[in-house]
mmCIF file of C-alpha atoms in Angstrom:
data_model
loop_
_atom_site.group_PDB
_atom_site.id
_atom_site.type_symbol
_atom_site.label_atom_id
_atom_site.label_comp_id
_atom_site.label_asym_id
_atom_site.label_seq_id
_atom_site.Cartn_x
_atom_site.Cartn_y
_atom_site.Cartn_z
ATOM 1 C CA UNK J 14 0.000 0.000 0.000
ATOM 2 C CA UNK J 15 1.255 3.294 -0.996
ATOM 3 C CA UNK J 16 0.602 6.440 0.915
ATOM 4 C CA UNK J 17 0.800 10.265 -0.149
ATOM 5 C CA UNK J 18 2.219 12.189 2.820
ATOM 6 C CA UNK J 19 0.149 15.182 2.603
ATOM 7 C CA UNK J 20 1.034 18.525 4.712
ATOM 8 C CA UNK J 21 2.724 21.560 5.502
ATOM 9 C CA UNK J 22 5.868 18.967 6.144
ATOM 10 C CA UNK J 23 7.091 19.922 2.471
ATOM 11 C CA UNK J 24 7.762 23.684 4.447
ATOM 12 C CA UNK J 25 9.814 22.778 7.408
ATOM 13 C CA UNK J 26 13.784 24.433 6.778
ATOM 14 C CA UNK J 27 14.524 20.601 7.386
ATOM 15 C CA UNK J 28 11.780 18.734 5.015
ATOM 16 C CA UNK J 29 14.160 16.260 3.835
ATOM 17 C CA UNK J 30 15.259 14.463 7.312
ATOM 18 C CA UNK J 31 11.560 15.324 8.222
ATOM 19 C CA UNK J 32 9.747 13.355 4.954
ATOM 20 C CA UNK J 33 12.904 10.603 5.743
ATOM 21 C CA UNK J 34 11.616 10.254 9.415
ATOM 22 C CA UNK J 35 7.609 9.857 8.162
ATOM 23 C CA UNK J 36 8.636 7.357 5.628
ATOM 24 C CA UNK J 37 10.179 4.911 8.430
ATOM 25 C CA UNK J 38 7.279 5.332 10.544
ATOM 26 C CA UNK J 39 5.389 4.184 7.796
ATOM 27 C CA UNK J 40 7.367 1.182 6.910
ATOM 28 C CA UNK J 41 6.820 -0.047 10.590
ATOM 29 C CA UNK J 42 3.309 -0.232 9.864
ATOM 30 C CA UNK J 43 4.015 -1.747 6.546
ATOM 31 C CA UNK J 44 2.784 0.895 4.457
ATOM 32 C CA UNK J 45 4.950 2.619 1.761
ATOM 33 C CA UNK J 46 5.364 6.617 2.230
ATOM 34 C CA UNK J 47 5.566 8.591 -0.682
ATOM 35 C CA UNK J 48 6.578 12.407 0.808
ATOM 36 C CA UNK J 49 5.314 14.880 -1.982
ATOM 37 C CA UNK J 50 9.153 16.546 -1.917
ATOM 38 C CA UNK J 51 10.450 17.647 -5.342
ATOM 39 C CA UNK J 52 14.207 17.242 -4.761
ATOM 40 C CA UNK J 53 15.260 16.091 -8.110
ATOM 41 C CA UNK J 54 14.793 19.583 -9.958
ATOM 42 C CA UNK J 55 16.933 22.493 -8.849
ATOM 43 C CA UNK J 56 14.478 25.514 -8.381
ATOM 44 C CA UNK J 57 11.618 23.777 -10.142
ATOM 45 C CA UNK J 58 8.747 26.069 -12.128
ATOM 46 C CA UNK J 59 5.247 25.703 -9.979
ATOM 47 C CA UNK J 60 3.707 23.609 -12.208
ATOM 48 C CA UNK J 61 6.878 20.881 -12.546
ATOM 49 C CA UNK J 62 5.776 20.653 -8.918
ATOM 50 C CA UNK J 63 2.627 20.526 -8.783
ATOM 51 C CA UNK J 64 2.131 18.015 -12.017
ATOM 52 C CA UNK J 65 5.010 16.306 -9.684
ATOM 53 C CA UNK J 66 2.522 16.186 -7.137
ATOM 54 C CA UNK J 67 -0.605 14.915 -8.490
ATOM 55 C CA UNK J 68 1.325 12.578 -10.928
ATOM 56 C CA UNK J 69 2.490 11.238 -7.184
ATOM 57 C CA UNK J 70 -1.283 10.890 -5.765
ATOM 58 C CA UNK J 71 -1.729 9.064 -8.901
ATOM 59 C CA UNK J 72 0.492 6.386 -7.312
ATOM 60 C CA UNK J 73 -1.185 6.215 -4.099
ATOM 61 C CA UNK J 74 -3.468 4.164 -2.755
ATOM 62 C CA UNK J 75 -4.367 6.325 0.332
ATOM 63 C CA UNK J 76 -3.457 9.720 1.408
ATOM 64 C CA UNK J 77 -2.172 10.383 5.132
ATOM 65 C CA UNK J 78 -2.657 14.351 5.407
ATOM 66 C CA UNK J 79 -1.354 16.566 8.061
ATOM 67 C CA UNK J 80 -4.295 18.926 8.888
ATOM 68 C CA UNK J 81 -2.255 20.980 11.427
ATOM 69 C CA UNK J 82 -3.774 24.602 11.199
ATOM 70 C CA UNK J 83 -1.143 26.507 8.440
ATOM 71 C CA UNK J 84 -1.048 30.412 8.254
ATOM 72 C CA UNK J 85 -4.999 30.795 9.416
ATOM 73 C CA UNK J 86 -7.883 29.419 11.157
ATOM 74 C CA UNK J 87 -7.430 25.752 8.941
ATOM 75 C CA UNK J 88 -5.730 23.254 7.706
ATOM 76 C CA UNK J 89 -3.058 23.877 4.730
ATOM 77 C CA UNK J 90 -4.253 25.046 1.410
ATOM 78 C CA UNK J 91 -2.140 23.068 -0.892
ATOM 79 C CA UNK J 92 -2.708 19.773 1.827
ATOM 80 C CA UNK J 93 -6.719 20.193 1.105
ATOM 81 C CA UNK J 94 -6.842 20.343 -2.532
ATOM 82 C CA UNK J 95 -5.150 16.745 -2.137
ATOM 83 C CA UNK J 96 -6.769 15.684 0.624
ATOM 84 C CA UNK J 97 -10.434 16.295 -1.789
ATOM 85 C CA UNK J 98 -8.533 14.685 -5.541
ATOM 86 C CA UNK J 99 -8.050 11.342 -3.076
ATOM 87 C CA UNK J 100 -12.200 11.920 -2.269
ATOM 88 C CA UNK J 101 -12.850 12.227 -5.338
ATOM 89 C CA UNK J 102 -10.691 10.084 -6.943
ATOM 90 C CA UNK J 103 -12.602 7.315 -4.263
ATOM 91 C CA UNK J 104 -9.251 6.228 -2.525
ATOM 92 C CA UNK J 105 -8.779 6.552 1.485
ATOM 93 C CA UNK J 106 -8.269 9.619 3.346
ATOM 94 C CA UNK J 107 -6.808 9.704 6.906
ATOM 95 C CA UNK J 108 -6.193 12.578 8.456
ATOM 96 C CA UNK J 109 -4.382 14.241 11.952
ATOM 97 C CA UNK J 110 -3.824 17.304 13.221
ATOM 98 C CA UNK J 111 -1.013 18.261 16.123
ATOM 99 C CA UNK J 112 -3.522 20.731 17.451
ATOM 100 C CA UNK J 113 -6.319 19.765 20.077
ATOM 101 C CA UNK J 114 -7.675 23.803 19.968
ATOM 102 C CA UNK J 115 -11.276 22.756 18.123
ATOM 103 C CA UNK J 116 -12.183 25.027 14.810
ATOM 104 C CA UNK J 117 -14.542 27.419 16.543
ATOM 105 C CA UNK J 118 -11.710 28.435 19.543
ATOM 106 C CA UNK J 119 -8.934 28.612 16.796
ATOM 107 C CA UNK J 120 -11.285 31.024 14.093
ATOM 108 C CA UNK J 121 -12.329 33.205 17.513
ATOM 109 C CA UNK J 122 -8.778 33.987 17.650
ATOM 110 C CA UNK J 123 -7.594 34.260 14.534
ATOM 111 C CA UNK J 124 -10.281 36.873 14.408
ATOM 112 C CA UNK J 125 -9.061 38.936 17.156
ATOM 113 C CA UNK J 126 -5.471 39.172 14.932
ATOM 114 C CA UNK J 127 -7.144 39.607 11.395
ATOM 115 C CA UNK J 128 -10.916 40.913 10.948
ATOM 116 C CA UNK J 129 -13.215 39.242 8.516
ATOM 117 C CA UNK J 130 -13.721 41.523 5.386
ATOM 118 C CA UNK J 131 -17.512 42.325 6.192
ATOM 119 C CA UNK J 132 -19.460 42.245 9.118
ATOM 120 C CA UNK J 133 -21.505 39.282 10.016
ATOM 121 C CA UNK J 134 -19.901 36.259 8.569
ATOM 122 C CA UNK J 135 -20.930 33.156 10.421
ATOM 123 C CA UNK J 136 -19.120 29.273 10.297
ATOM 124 C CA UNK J 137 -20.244 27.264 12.305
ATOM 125 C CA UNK J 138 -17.789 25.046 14.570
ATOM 126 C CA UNK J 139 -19.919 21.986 15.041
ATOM 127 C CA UNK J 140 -17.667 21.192 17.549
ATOM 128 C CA UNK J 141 -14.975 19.879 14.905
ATOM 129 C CA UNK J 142 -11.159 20.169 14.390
ATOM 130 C CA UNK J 143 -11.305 21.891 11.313
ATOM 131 C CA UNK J 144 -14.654 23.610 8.240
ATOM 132 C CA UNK J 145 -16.973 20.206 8.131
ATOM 133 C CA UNK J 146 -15.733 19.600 4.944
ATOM 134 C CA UNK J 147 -13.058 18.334 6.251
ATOM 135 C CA UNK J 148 -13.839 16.061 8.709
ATOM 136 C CA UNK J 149 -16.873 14.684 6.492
ATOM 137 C CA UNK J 150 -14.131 14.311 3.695
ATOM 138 C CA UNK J 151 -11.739 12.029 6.468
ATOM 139 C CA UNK J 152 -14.348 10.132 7.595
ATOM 140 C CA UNK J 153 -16.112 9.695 4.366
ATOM 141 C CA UNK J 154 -12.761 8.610 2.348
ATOM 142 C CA UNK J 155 -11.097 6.410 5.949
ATOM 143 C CA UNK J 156 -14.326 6.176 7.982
ATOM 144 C CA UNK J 157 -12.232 7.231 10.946
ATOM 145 C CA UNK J 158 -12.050 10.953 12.086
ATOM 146 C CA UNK J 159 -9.119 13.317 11.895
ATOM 147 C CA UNK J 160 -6.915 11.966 14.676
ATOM 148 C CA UNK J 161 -6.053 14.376 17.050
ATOM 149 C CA UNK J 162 -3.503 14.649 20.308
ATOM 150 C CA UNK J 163 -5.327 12.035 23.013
ATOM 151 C CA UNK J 164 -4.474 13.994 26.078
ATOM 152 C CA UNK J 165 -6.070 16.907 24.660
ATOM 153 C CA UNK J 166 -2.490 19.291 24.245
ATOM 154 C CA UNK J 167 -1.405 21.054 21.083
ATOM 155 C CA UNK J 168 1.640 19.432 19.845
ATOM 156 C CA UNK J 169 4.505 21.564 18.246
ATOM 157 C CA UNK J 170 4.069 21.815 14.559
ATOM 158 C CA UNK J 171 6.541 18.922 13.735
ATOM 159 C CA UNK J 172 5.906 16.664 15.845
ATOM 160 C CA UNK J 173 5.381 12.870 14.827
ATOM 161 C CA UNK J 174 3.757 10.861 17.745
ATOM 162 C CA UNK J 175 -0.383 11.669 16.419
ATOM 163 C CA UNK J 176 1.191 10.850 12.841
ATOM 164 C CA UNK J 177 2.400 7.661 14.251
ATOM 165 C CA UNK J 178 -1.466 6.936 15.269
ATOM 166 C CA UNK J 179 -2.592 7.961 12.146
ATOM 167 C CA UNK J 180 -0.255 5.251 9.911
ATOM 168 C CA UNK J 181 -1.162 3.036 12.643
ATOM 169 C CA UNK J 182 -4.882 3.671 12.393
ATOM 170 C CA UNK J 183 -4.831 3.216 8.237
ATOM 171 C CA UNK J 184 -3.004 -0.343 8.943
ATOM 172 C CA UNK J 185 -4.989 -1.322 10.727
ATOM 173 C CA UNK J 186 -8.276 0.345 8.726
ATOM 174 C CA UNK J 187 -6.986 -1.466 5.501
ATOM 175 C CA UNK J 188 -6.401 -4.664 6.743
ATOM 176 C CA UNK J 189 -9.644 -5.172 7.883
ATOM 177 C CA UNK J 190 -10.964 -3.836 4.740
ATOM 178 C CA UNK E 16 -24.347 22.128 -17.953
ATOM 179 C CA UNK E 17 -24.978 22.289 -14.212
ATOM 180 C CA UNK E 18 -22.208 24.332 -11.994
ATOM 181 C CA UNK E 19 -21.631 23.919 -8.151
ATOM 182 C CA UNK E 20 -21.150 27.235 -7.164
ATOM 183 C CA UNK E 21 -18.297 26.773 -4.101
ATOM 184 C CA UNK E 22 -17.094 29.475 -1.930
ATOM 185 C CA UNK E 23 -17.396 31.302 1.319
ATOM 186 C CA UNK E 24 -20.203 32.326 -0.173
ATOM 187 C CA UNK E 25 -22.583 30.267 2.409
ATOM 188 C CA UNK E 26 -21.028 31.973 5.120
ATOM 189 C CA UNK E 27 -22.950 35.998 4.348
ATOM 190 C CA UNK E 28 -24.957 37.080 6.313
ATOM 191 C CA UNK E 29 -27.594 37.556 3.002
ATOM 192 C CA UNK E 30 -26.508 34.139 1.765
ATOM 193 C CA UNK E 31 -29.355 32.890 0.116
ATOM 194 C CA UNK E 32 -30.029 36.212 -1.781
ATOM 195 C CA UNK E 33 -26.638 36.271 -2.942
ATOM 196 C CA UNK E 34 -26.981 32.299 -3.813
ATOM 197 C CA UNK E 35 -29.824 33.270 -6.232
ATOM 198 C CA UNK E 36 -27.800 36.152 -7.236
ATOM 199 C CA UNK E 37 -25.118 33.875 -8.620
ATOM 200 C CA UNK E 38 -27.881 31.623 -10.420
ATOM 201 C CA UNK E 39 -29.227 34.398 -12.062
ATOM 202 C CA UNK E 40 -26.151 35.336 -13.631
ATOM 203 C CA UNK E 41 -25.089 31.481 -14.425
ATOM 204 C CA UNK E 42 -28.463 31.262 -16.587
ATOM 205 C CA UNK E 43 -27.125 34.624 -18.332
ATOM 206 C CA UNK E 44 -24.375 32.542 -19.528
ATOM 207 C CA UNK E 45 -26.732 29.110 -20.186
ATOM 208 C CA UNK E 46 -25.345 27.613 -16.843
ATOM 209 C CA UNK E 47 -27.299 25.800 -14.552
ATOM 210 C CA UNK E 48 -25.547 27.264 -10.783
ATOM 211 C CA UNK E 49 -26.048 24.748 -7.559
ATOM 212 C CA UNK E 50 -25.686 26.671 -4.855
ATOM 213 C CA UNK E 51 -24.945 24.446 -1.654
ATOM 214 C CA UNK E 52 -26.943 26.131 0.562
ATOM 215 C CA UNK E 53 -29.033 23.472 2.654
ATOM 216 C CA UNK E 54 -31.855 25.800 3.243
ATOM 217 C CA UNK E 55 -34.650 22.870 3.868
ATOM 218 C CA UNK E 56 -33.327 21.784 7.103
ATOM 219 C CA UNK E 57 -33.522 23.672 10.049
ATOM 220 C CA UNK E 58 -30.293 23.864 12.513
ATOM 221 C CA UNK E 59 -29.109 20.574 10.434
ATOM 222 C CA UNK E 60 -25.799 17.948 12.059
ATOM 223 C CA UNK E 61 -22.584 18.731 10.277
ATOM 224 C CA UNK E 62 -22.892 15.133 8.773
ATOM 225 C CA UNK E 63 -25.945 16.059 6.565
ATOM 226 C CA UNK E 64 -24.881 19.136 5.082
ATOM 227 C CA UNK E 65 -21.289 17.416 4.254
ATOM 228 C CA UNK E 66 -23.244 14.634 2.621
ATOM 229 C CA UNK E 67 -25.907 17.197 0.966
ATOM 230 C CA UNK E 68 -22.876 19.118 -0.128
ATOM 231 C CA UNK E 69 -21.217 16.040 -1.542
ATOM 232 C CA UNK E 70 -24.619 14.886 -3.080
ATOM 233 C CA UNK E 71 -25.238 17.923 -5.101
ATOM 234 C CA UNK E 72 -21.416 17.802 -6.276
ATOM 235 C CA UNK E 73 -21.957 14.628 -7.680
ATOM 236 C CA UNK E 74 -24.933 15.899 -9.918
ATOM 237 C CA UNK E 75 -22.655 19.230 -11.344
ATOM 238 C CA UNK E 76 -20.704 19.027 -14.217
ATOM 239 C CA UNK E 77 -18.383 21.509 -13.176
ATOM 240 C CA UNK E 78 -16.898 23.727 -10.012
ATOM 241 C CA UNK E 79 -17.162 27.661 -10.022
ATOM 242 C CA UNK E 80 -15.269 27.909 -6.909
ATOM 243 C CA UNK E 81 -14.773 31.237 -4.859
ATOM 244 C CA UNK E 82 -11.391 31.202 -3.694
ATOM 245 C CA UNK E 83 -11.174 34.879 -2.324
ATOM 246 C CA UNK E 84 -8.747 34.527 0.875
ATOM 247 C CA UNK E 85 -10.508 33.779 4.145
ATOM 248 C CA UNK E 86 -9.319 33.551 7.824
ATOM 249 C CA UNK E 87 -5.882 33.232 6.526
ATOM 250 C CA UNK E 88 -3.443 33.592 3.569
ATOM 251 C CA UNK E 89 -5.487 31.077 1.256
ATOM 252 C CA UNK E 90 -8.984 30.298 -0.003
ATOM 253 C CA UNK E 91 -11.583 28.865 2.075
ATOM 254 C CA UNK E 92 -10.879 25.489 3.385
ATOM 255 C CA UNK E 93 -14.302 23.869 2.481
ATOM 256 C CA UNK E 94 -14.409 25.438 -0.801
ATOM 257 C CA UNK E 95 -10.508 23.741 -1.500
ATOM 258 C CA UNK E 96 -11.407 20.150 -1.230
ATOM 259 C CA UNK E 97 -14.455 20.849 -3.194
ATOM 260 C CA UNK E 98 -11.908 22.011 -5.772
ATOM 261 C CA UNK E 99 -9.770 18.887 -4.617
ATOM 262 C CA UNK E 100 -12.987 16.373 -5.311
ATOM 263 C CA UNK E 101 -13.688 17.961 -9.092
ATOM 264 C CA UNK E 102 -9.943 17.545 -10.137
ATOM 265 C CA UNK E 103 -10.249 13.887 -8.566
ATOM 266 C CA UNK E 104 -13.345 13.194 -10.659
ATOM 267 C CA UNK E 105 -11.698 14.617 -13.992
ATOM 268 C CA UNK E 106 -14.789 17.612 -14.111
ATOM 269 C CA UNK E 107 -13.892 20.822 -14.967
ATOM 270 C CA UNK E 108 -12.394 23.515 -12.407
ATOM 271 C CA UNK E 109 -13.354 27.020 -12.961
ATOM 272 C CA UNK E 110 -12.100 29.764 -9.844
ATOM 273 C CA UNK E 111 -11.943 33.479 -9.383
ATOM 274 C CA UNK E 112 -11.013 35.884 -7.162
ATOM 275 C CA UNK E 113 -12.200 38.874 -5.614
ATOM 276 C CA UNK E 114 -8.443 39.599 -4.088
ATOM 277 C CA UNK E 115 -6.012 41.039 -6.474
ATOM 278 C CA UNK E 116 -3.250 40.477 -4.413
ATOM 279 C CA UNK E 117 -0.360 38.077 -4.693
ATOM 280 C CA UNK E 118 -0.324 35.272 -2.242
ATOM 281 C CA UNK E 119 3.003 35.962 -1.112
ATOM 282 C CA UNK E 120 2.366 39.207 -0.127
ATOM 283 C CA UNK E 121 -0.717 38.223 1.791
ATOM 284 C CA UNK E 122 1.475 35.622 3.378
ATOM 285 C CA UNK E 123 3.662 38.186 4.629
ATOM 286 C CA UNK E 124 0.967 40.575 5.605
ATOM 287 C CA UNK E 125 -0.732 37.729 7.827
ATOM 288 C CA UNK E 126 2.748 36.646 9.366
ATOM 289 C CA UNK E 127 2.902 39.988 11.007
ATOM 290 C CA UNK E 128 -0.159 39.491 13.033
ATOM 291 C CA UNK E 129 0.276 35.496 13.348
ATOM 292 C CA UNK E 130 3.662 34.515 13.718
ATOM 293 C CA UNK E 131 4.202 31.131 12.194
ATOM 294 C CA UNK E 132 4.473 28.241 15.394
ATOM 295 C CA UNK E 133 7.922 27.427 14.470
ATOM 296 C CA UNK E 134 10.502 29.462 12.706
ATOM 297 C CA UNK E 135 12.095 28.781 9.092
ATOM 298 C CA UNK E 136 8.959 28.167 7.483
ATOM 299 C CA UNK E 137 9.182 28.826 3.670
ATOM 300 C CA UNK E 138 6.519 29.122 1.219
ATOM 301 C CA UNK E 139 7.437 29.928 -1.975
ATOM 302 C CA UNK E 140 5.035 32.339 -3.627
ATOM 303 C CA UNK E 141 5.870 32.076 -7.353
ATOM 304 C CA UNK E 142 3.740 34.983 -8.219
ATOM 305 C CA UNK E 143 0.521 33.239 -8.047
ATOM 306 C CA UNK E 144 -2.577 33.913 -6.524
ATOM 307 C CA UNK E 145 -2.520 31.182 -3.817
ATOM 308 C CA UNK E 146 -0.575 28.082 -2.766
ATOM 309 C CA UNK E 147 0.650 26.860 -6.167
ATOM 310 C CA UNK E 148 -1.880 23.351 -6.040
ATOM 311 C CA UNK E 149 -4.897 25.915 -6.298
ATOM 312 C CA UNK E 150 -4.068 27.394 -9.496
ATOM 313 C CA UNK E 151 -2.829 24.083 -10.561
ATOM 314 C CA UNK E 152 -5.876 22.522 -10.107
ATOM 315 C CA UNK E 153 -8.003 25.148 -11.930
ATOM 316 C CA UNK E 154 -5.647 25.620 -15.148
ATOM 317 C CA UNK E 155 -5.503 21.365 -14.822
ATOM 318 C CA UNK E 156 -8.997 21.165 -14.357
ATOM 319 C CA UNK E 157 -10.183 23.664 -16.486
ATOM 320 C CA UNK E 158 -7.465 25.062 -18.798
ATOM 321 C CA UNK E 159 -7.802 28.622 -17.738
ATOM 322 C CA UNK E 160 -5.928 30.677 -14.455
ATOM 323 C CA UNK E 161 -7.638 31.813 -11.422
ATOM 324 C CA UNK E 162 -9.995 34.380 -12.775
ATOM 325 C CA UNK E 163 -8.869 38.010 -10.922
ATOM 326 C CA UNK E 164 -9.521 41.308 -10.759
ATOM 327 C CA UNK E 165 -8.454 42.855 -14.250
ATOM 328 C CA UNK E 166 -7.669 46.018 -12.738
ATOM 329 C CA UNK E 167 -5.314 44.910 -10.057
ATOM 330 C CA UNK E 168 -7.536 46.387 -6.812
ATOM 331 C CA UNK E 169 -9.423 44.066 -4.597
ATOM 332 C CA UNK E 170 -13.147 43.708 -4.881
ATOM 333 C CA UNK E 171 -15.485 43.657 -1.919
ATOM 334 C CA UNK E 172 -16.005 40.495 -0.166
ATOM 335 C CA UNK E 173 -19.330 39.579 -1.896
ATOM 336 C CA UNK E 174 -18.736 41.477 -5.021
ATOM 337 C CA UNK E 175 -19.997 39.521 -8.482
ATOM 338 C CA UNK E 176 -18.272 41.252 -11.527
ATOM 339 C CA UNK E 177 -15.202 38.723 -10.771
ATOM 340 C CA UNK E 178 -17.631 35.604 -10.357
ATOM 341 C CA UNK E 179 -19.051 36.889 -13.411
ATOM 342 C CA UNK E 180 -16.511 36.793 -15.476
ATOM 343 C CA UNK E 181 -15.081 33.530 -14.429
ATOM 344 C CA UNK E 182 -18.962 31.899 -15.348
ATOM 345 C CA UNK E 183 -18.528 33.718 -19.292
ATOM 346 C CA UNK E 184 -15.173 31.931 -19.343
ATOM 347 C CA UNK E 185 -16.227 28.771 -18.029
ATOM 348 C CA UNK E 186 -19.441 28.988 -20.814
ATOM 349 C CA UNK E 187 -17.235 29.981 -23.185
ATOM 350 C CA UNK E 188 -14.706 26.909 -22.017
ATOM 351 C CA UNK E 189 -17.321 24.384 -21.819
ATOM 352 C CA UNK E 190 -18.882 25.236 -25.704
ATOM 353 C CA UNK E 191 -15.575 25.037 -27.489
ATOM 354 C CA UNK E 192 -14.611 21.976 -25.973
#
């Protein structure tokens, strides 16, 4: 089984070591880790990378995303576009997040920082880690929800152990398939 | 030809007069717009409108997706793996804009009120309108860039002359293909 390693990861200043370190976890768990990092190209054009990218998904059997909030009030941008092709392409999704803040508590202080545009916006929280598209797309595409830290504490933004209980949580979801 | 109209959209405080608003001007252009708006529910779970939402995408042809910025340096998070589910299905991706400004310098405009959680984080911007898979999925999906404001200054929130002219493009798209 091969798994897209969706996330901000591909950011970190040490993304290499960082993919290196997912892909091992992975292989304990007997799935194959495919890290979406473009290392072959110097300075690559955008869309070398991103045809890069989806010609990787096209590989996978499942996508493992990293829905730690990015640079606002959700997940990353780039992570959900992928996170929807698997949907929609009708392979698995799994998900996890390194925070335990819900949606609603994260977007009340984002807006605090940053106002909305207009008075009077409303999104609901539901209670959820993240918009309920993206739950509904996790548990629709892994039938599992995002996994989040079990103790209830944010982690820090690279951290591995809820990823570890994610590729845990897709062995097991696919052998019993 | 029947288009899901995505986008933050949902979120207005007048959404369902702005909803019909965008169908009005879809018919204009011979387009059928699906706005997922789950108006015959009252106070509905998060599980019904995902699968509602998911329902109606599965009878559109196409995505006419909002992807203004919102709460944060990228398009709304719903809206993205909406675009994400289109590309998977191989149906056309139409998006548009109401921001004219780069995503980079958005990026750096948010970082001053949010600093990132860990330092050395680096997104390149290429001089695109949002994380490079967005505009890769709509010129992959659809042929055509992010639709923007011609003029270079930033529409209002809810503003239509952008959405506009990303439905004549899609029209136009859709009959010469």
């Amino acid at each position: 089984m091969r798994a897209y390693l969706a996330g901000p990861d591909v950011f970190l200043p040490n993304a290499a070591a960082h993919a290196k370190a997912k892909v091992v976890i992975c292989a304990r768990y007997g799935i194959e880790g495919c890290p979406p990092l473009i290392e072959d190209v110097v300075a690559p054009e955008w869309q070398t990378i991103f045809e890069a990218c989806v010609a990787m998904m096209e590989t996978a059997d499942l996508i493992i995303a990293n829905l730690t909030p990015f640079r606002g009030a959700s997940a990353d941008s780039g992570t959900l576009i992928e996170v929807g092709w698997f949907l929609g392409r009708g392979r698995r999704v799994f998900g996890y997040s390194n925070s335990a803040t819900p949606f609603a508590e994260r977007s009340q202080a984002l807006l605090k920082l940053m106002a909305d545009p207009m008075p009077g916006l409303a999104v609901e929280g539901f209670g959820l880690a993240d918009n309920l598209m993206i739950p509904g797309a996790v548990i629709a595409g892994g039938g599992h929800p995002i996994v989040l830290p079990q103790d209830g504490r944010d982690r820090a933004f690279d951290a591995l152990d809820v990823f570890e209980r994610c590729v845990a949580l897709a062995a097991a979801a696919l052998e019993t398939r």
